[in-house]
XYZ file of C-alpha atoms in Angstrom:
540
model
C -15.527 54.830 -8.938
C -12.768 54.381 -11.453
C -11.719 56.708 -14.195
C -9.658 56.349 -17.199
C -8.654 59.508 -18.488
C -7.027 60.021 -21.680
C -5.003 56.960 -21.696
C -2.417 56.178 -24.065
C -0.723 51.699 -23.720
C 1.165 49.953 -26.381
C 2.409 46.395 -26.013
C 5.680 45.500 -28.309
C 4.290 46.896 -31.876
C 1.140 47.159 -30.893
C -1.332 50.144 -30.051
C -3.840 49.065 -27.586
C -4.974 52.863 -26.645
C -4.897 56.664 -28.071
C -5.777 59.017 -25.321
C -9.094 57.091 -24.661
C -11.613 57.854 -21.643
C -14.243 55.519 -19.581
C -15.761 55.684 -16.262
C -16.940 52.783 -14.185
C -19.424 54.501 -11.357
C -20.750 52.893 -8.486
C -23.761 50.373 -9.565
C -23.240 49.927 -12.928
C -22.959 47.379 -14.483
C -20.661 47.495 -17.543
C -19.449 44.809 -21.093
C -16.148 46.166 -21.986
C -15.721 44.459 -25.735
C -13.863 44.657 -28.889
C -11.924 41.680 -30.856
C -9.234 39.156 -30.171
C -6.421 41.452 -28.797
C -8.098 45.109 -28.675
C -7.103 45.388 -25.237
C -9.555 44.183 -22.621
C -7.479 42.299 -20.406
C -4.725 45.055 -20.431
C -7.204 47.629 -19.149
C -8.093 45.229 -16.372
C -4.441 45.343 -15.654
C -4.321 48.661 -15.637
C -7.329 49.071 -13.392
C -6.039 46.819 -10.307
C -2.461 48.313 -11.234
C -0.747 45.196 -12.527
C 0.361 47.697 -15.842
C 0.481 51.452 -16.164
C -0.559 53.214 -19.304
C 2.230 54.712 -21.195
C 0.277 57.993 -20.877
C -2.594 59.593 -19.135
C -3.864 58.346 -15.547
C -6.388 55.416 -14.306
C -7.917 56.775 -11.150
C -9.309 54.552 -8.507
C -10.939 56.332 -5.557
C -9.637 56.183 -2.116
C -10.858 53.560 -0.265
C -12.042 51.270 -3.369
C -11.653 47.205 -3.067
C -10.953 46.071 -6.089
C -11.680 42.123 -7.256
C -10.108 41.008 -10.373
C -10.920 37.210 -12.187
C -8.772 36.061 -14.642
C -8.233 32.867 -16.731
C -4.717 32.604 -14.880
C -5.718 30.858 -12.022
C -2.216 29.740 -10.383
C -1.347 26.930 -8.094
C -4.116 25.479 -5.684
C -3.353 22.045 -3.733
C -3.206 21.404 -0.297
C -6.922 23.348 1.480
C -10.057 22.348 0.691
C -12.620 24.381 -1.586
C -14.412 26.458 0.650
C -11.099 26.867 2.554
C -9.547 28.298 -0.956
C -12.536 30.417 -1.599
C -12.513 32.012 2.181
C -8.942 32.886 1.644
C -9.274 35.582 -0.678
C -11.849 37.188 2.136
C -8.855 38.909 4.476
C -8.374 38.390 8.269
C -11.008 35.849 8.666
C -9.324 33.533 6.925
C -6.397 33.627 8.668
C -8.009 33.132 11.754
C -10.279 30.036 10.593
C -6.850 28.537 9.780
C -5.455 29.268 12.869
C -8.280 27.525 14.304
C -7.432 24.090 12.354
C -4.377 24.833 13.332
C -5.112 24.809 17.216
C -7.883 21.816 16.584
C -4.953 19.581 15.536
C -2.389 20.544 18.488
C -5.313 19.814 20.672
C -5.737 16.702 19.566
C -1.446 16.220 19.390
C -0.702 13.721 22.675
C 2.712 15.150 22.114
C 1.580 18.438 23.257
C -0.157 17.907 26.117
C 2.051 20.634 27.934
C 1.276 23.306 25.724
C -2.505 22.229 26.527
C -3.530 25.095 29.039
C -1.587 27.579 26.388
C -3.166 26.376 23.322
C -6.573 26.258 24.773
C -6.459 29.733 26.080
C -5.421 30.956 22.400
C -8.026 28.731 20.428
C -10.519 30.539 22.963
C -9.220 33.768 21.644
C -9.406 32.777 18.055
C -12.769 31.938 18.387
C -14.211 34.843 19.898
C -12.728 36.764 17.243
C -13.727 34.232 14.890
C -17.473 34.878 15.869
C -16.562 38.575 15.660
C -16.133 38.959 12.042
C -19.217 36.583 11.191
C -16.536 33.626 10.847
C -19.519 30.796 10.617
C -21.545 32.306 8.501
C -19.045 32.947 6.316
C -18.291 29.663 5.830
C -22.097 29.479 4.845
C -21.983 32.012 2.583
C -18.536 30.401 0.740
C -20.816 26.758 0.435
C -23.840 28.772 -1.083
C -21.528 29.952 -3.678
C -19.667 27.193 -4.327
C -23.215 25.373 -4.572
C -24.407 27.691 -6.817
C -21.289 27.144 -9.212
C -22.111 23.485 -9.121
C -20.223 21.873 -6.311
C -21.097 18.945 -4.171
C -20.227 18.785 -0.435
C -17.643 16.465 -1.202
C -15.879 18.780 -3.690
C -16.347 21.781 -1.279
C -14.600 19.526 1.255
C -11.622 17.847 -0.868
C -8.288 19.240 -1.768
C -8.705 22.086 -4.134
C -5.462 20.293 -5.864
C -6.919 17.225 -7.096
C -9.826 19.279 -9.417
C -9.290 20.003 -13.094
C -8.547 23.372 -14.308
C -11.804 24.205 -14.928
C -12.754 23.754 -11.435
C -10.457 25.632 -9.848
C -11.243 28.873 -12.096
C -14.694 27.936 -10.440
C -13.026 28.660 -7.148
C -11.075 31.458 -7.797
C -14.101 32.313 -9.093
C -16.132 31.713 -5.840
C -13.462 33.945 -4.215
C -13.770 36.992 -5.937
C -17.861 36.881 -5.252
C -17.387 36.124 -1.791
C -15.115 39.015 -1.277
C -18.026 41.095 -2.708
C -15.498 44.063 -3.317
C -16.780 48.024 -4.173
C -16.124 47.057 -8.222
C -15.830 43.352 -9.656
C -13.989 43.247 -12.603
C -14.237 39.449 -14.170
C -12.604 38.520 -17.339
C -14.277 35.743 -18.900
C -16.076 34.470 -16.116
C -19.081 32.202 -18.289
C -15.892 29.744 -19.104
C -15.977 26.445 -17.875
C -19.560 27.189 -16.766
C -21.994 25.052 -17.316
C -25.942 26.386 -18.155
C -27.073 25.800 -14.521
C -24.399 27.743 -13.216
C -24.112 30.264 -15.836
C -27.927 31.179 -14.407
C -26.818 31.476 -11.052
C -24.291 33.427 -11.799
C -26.272 35.883 -13.679
C -28.639 36.125 -10.678
C -25.818 36.597 -8.433
C -24.230 39.434 -10.746
C -27.491 41.257 -10.786
C -28.008 41.538 -6.694
C -24.584 42.737 -6.563
C -24.735 46.325 -5.880
C -21.015 47.481 -6.565
C -19.801 48.270 -9.884
C -18.925 45.333 -12.169
C -16.856 45.305 -15.198
C -16.995 41.869 -17.411
C -15.973 40.717 -20.525
C -17.932 37.372 -21.849
C -18.308 35.419 -25.351
C -21.498 34.865 -24.300
C -24.194 37.440 -25.833
C -26.887 35.561 -23.787
C -25.092 36.345 -20.260
C -24.073 39.845 -20.797
C -27.329 40.935 -21.939
C -28.743 39.880 -18.672
C -26.545 41.795 -16.375
C -25.160 44.223 -18.010
C -26.390 48.003 -18.286
C -23.542 50.034 -20.199
C -21.084 48.562 -22.649
C -17.578 50.126 -23.209
C -16.438 49.241 -26.677
C -12.438 48.781 -27.559
C -12.282 49.768 -31.253
C -8.863 50.957 -33.067
C -7.506 52.718 -29.824
C -10.511 54.256 -28.570
C -13.090 53.783 -25.705
C -17.112 54.389 -26.079
C -19.483 54.260 -24.267
C -23.002 53.097 -24.824
C -25.986 53.011 -22.510
C -27.815 49.540 -22.613
C -27.525 46.163 -22.962
C -24.988 44.166 -25.712
C -28.441 44.125 -27.847
C -28.620 47.583 -27.855
C -24.640 48.561 -28.399
C -25.429 46.238 -31.723
C -28.374 48.337 -32.495
C -26.889 51.614 -31.684
C -23.156 50.700 -33.598
C -25.291 49.367 -36.692
C -27.116 52.580 -36.736
C -23.799 55.071 -36.227
C -22.584 53.080 -38.699
C -24.793 53.721 -41.278
C -25.019 57.505 -40.064
C -21.590 58.023 -40.622
C -21.134 56.272 -43.778
C -23.946 58.379 -45.444
C -22.621 61.593 -43.668
C -19.263 60.226 -45.505
C -21.010 59.721 -49.110
C -22.425 63.391 -48.929
C -19.167 64.882 -48.280
C -17.541 63.001 -50.911
C -19.973 63.872 -53.511
C -19.466 67.671 -52.373
C -15.735 67.332 -52.107
C -16.317 65.809 -55.888
C -18.649 68.650 -57.123
C -15.971 71.053 -55.402
C -12.602 69.746 -56.601
C -14.752 69.624 -60.324
C -15.356 73.314 -60.540
C -11.843 74.384 -59.517
C -10.539 72.042 -61.953
C -12.854 73.441 -64.552
C -12.357 76.828 -64.089
C -8.594 77.047 -62.640
C -7.538 78.461 -65.692
C -9.726 81.109 -66.468
C -9.177 84.931 -65.020
C -12.124 85.436 -64.762
C -13.162 82.796 -62.572
C -9.610 83.551 -60.444
C -12.246 85.051 -57.279
C -14.240 82.249 -57.395
C -11.632 79.601 -57.731
C -9.412 80.860 -54.235
C -12.597 81.193 -52.269
C -13.613 77.456 -52.976
C -10.082 76.301 -52.716
C -9.927 77.713 -48.907
C -12.988 76.152 -48.293
C -11.450 72.677 -49.055
C -8.494 73.730 -47.034
C -11.137 74.444 -43.722
C -13.762 71.334 -44.279
C -13.097 68.966 -41.528
C -12.928 65.690 -43.316
C -15.569 63.093 -42.517
C -13.912 59.831 -42.123
C -15.706 56.391 -43.528
C -16.717 54.075 -40.755
C -14.002 51.716 -39.556
C -15.483 47.932 -40.727
C -15.079 44.896 -38.568
C -13.510 42.596 -40.284
C -16.424 39.545 -40.987
C -16.225 36.453 -40.699
C -17.851 34.308 -43.103
C -17.444 31.153 -44.911
C -19.802 29.220 -47.289
C -18.985 25.670 -46.021
C -19.929 22.953 -48.817
C -23.048 21.310 -48.707
C -23.007 17.526 -46.685
C -23.748 14.187 -48.651
C -27.531 12.784 -47.515
C -27.625 10.106 -45.647
C -30.450 7.642 -44.853
C -33.709 8.268 -42.893
C -32.483 6.234 -39.814
C -29.367 8.207 -38.566
C -28.576 6.382 -35.097
C -31.241 4.195 -32.917
C -29.895 3.002 -29.375
C -32.068 0.314 -28.323
C -32.138 -1.276 -25.086
C -28.778 0.468 -23.856
C -27.274 0.201 -20.464
C -24.274 2.044 -19.299
C -22.317 1.706 -15.846
C -19.348 3.473 -14.498
C -18.207 1.139 -11.413
C -21.219 1.131 -9.215
C -22.623 3.966 -10.902
C -25.834 3.230 -13.566
C -26.088 6.049 -16.343
C -27.985 4.150 -18.440
C -30.521 1.605 -17.699
C -32.688 0.232 -20.802
C -32.160 3.314 -22.867
C -34.275 3.587 -26.152
C -33.118 6.349 -28.666
C -33.682 7.111 -32.378
C -31.998 9.831 -34.286
C -33.818 11.009 -37.977
C -32.462 12.826 -40.526
C -32.456 16.422 -40.134
C -32.995 16.222 -36.533
C -31.083 18.552 -34.549
C -31.297 17.300 -30.960
C -29.565 19.482 -28.548
C -28.951 17.115 -25.467
C -29.877 19.124 -21.340
C -29.006 17.704 -17.914
C -27.227 18.553 -14.724
C -23.535 17.311 -14.271
C -23.026 14.013 -14.192
C -26.796 13.266 -16.533
C -24.998 11.795 -18.728
C -24.819 14.060 -21.678
C -21.221 13.629 -22.991
C -21.307 9.755 -21.800
C -24.575 9.775 -24.544
C -22.345 11.271 -27.513
C -19.790 8.826 -27.078
C -21.833 6.087 -27.697
C -23.411 7.272 -30.265
C -19.734 8.223 -31.729
C -18.700 4.748 -30.819
C -15.485 6.227 -28.656
C -17.270 4.226 -25.848
C -19.473 0.784 -25.584
C -22.955 -0.052 -24.008
C -22.698 -2.546 -21.513
C -25.756 -4.480 -22.997
C -28.415 -3.527 -25.561
C -26.737 -1.995 -29.209
C -26.041 1.673 -31.140
C -26.901 0.994 -34.766
C -25.658 3.773 -37.369
C -28.114 4.099 -40.140
C -26.689 3.684 -43.851
C -24.600 6.452 -45.728
C -24.090 8.207 -42.636
C -20.521 9.814 -42.314
C -19.980 11.267 -38.710
C -18.417 14.019 -37.604
C -17.645 14.071 -33.603
C -16.393 17.051 -31.995
C -14.977 16.347 -28.217
C -11.843 17.818 -26.418
C -9.762 14.807 -26.905
C -10.211 15.142 -30.546
C -7.349 18.183 -30.106
C -4.745 15.818 -29.157
C -4.606 14.357 -32.377
C -2.732 17.230 -34.001
C 0.727 17.173 -34.739
C 2.457 19.568 -32.790
C 5.125 20.272 -34.980
C 3.382 21.268 -38.013
C 1.524 24.848 -38.143
C -1.822 25.655 -38.204
C -1.941 26.130 -42.056
C 0.086 23.268 -42.999
C -2.021 21.543 -40.342
C -5.170 22.412 -42.872
C -2.877 21.596 -46.013
C -2.708 18.013 -44.908
C -5.936 17.390 -44.484
C -7.021 19.132 -47.829
C -3.867 18.724 -50.207
C -6.248 19.492 -52.970
C -7.746 22.366 -51.800
C -6.382 25.908 -53.190
C -4.688 28.245 -50.782
C -7.389 30.862 -50.576
C -9.925 28.798 -49.757
C -7.709 27.595 -46.652
C -6.286 30.807 -46.148
C -10.451 32.247 -45.723
C -10.593 29.192 -43.705
C -8.549 29.833 -41.118
C -9.289 33.493 -41.027
C -12.808 32.985 -40.428
C -11.463 30.305 -36.920
C -9.476 33.058 -35.800
C -6.219 32.124 -37.790
C -5.222 35.229 -39.853
C -2.040 36.611 -40.536
C 0.514 35.092 -38.979
C -1.154 33.540 -36.181
C -1.852 30.790 -39.251
C 1.318 29.958 -39.052
C 1.782 28.981 -35.490
C 2.537 25.537 -34.484
C 0.186 23.276 -32.979
C 1.949 22.627 -29.974
C 1.810 26.704 -28.834
C -1.665 26.719 -29.471
C -3.817 27.039 -26.469
C -6.541 25.112 -26.038
C -9.585 27.179 -27.214
C -7.086 27.616 -30.795
C -6.791 23.979 -31.010
C -10.543 23.501 -30.465
C -10.820 26.111 -33.201
C -8.444 24.176 -35.479
C -10.165 20.954 -35.129
C -13.603 22.617 -35.782
C -12.398 24.252 -39.003
C -11.200 20.504 -40.820
C -14.350 19.114 -39.593
C -16.597 21.622 -41.113
C -14.661 22.238 -44.254
C -15.613 18.411 -45.614
C -18.815 18.767 -43.666
C -19.998 15.094 -42.699
C -23.952 14.812 -42.991
C -24.249 14.027 -39.011
C -22.493 16.118 -36.789
C -22.024 14.939 -32.599
C -20.865 17.781 -31.005
C -19.633 18.216 -27.433
C -19.595 22.050 -26.137
C -18.312 23.296 -29.646
C -18.704 27.121 -28.378
C -16.463 26.887 -25.619
C -13.565 29.533 -26.351
C -14.930 31.099 -29.475
C -15.394 34.633 -29.471
C -18.907 36.722 -30.411
C -18.255 36.720 -33.662
C -16.779 33.591 -34.296
C -19.880 31.800 -32.867
C -21.820 33.962 -35.021
C -19.741 32.679 -38.003
C -20.733 29.061 -36.837
C -24.266 29.584 -35.940
C -25.146 30.760 -39.772
C -22.700 28.141 -41.115
C -24.614 25.719 -38.964
C -28.043 27.216 -39.706
C -27.869 26.286 -43.498
C -26.587 22.757 -42.609
C -28.871 20.373 -43.973
C -27.088 17.241 -42.122
C -28.435 15.735 -38.867
C -26.750 17.285 -35.222
C -26.647 16.009 -31.757
C -25.005 18.734 -29.277
C -24.731 19.431 -26.171
C -23.788 22.957 -25.647
C -24.170 25.636 -22.727
C -24.551 28.964 -24.946
C -28.246 29.442 -24.963
C -27.788 31.823 -28.430
C -26.615 28.824 -29.786
C -29.086 26.133 -28.237
C -31.853 28.082 -29.345
C -30.672 29.092 -33.027
C -29.723 25.517 -33.927
C -31.791 22.775 -32.014
C -35.065 21.382 -33.448
C -35.684 18.902 -30.691
C -34.670 18.632 -27.412
C -33.504 15.486 -25.266
C -33.974 16.661 -21.580
C -31.758 13.918 -19.010
C -33.563 13.516 -15.673
C -32.796 11.478 -12.471
C -36.812 10.121 -13.371
C -35.490 9.674 -17.111
C -35.445 10.805 -20.369
C -37.737 13.480 -21.636
C -38.277 13.989 -25.534
C -39.742 17.515 -26.796
C -40.359 18.386 -30.228
C -39.677 22.104 -31.384
C -36.443 23.883 -30.326
C -34.372 24.711 -27.122
C -36.737 27.977 -26.822
C -39.854 26.119 -27.219
C -38.149 23.929 -24.387
C -38.155 26.932 -22.183
C -41.332 27.824 -22.769
C -43.019 24.607 -22.409
C -40.908 23.779 -18.625
C -40.579 27.041 -17.590
C -37.207 26.647 -16.873
C -34.140 27.382 -18.895
C -31.994 23.772 -17.697
C -33.189 20.937 -15.528
C -31.447 21.869 -12.788
C -33.378 24.639 -12.452
C -37.102 24.569 -11.101
C -39.390 27.817 -10.331
């Protein structure tokens, strides 16, 4: 359906592709992978025609419809979420808008003189709407929005009142409802909670067209894709299988290439040693010349390109007392809405609690109560002795000084630390080279989150309270964070929608449901095995 044929592309001074080729066939579900800045979004934009390759061509089969979701959703306001979603489906959305206008006209007393013409046009539009299956489309739009976590009230409310994350979901729903021949999804798993993620997985598994997606959620990608296309060093390499298989194949290919490179290097060294030893002897002149010619003809094996691995040894946290936090008979309400009533909960040293619950269950509220950024209406929250708490939340990014650079911000926080140590810290959180000299005010939300996380973990507290710490982190940085936190000796309370992160780090699960709190010993993997579902909002 889509072929990338010997494409080359350069953005500014960065070369993204050099005579690279790949294809997307009907029914394939492809994961597009590569380090940040490798050119994944540029590749999508070349497929849609928003950008052109410098050389080569992008061939899309005639009549193929392409739906493209990216993070730039644009302005949305003045219509309901349901109407905004149907807007991407073509003529039917235009007729739906006309029907709404005609209904308003029929209710307008100033237009009584036009009523016959309005009613006649309304009948024609209604017939056309039925012909295009418009009423079923409205139902399908609401089904998709419900899958992505929208309530009926949100579906019918003005989309302009929604946050940026919810607008992203509207834009994603528009592409899903459109059901094009080819779907290009750039980070569709961002801004989704675990229930919406799992619904989207099922939707995409059942999608019959071709799919190409990027995602920083390895579990999400693993369950959907049957092929990986990797961007690395300007080339495109295809691997059959899911993300896990790709990782294994890539490691095996690197190992084989390294062994081949070492064998050739040993052979070359032996030949060069012979040439050097006998080049001055007339009796060996023919042999020397023969070996020189042989070396000139040998095609050199390149060593495998080493991906920059991000790792950092975070210093150990000081020991806390055995009782870290105790909540007793806690009540919490927002207006008329009760979040907690008589909540009792205890966190002890070295426990790693992940908090599960549907939207609105009170996950973030629990973390705020523990962190002391909100107070209970009744009851008590007591933090134990020698507890040094680190709280990561989205609002923590607002305290960064916009005029300081990333590196200056780290220096301000740790004035006695060595430059090399702080450079390593910046690098493993994605600020290498010139990125460390960016001013905080120009950082994206994800970059600010990474900087706040870096500052927190360099001088680690013995109790970490983390609200969605993996948002905006790429797979390599997540792996580094999981590696660092797996050896962390302190206590953790966290919310995350990343199942790999949940499974790797939790040893307790607190499930918030409509009928109360449920506590599970063992981590997320044991929770799934015991309950038969991956999140409280899902029931098989």
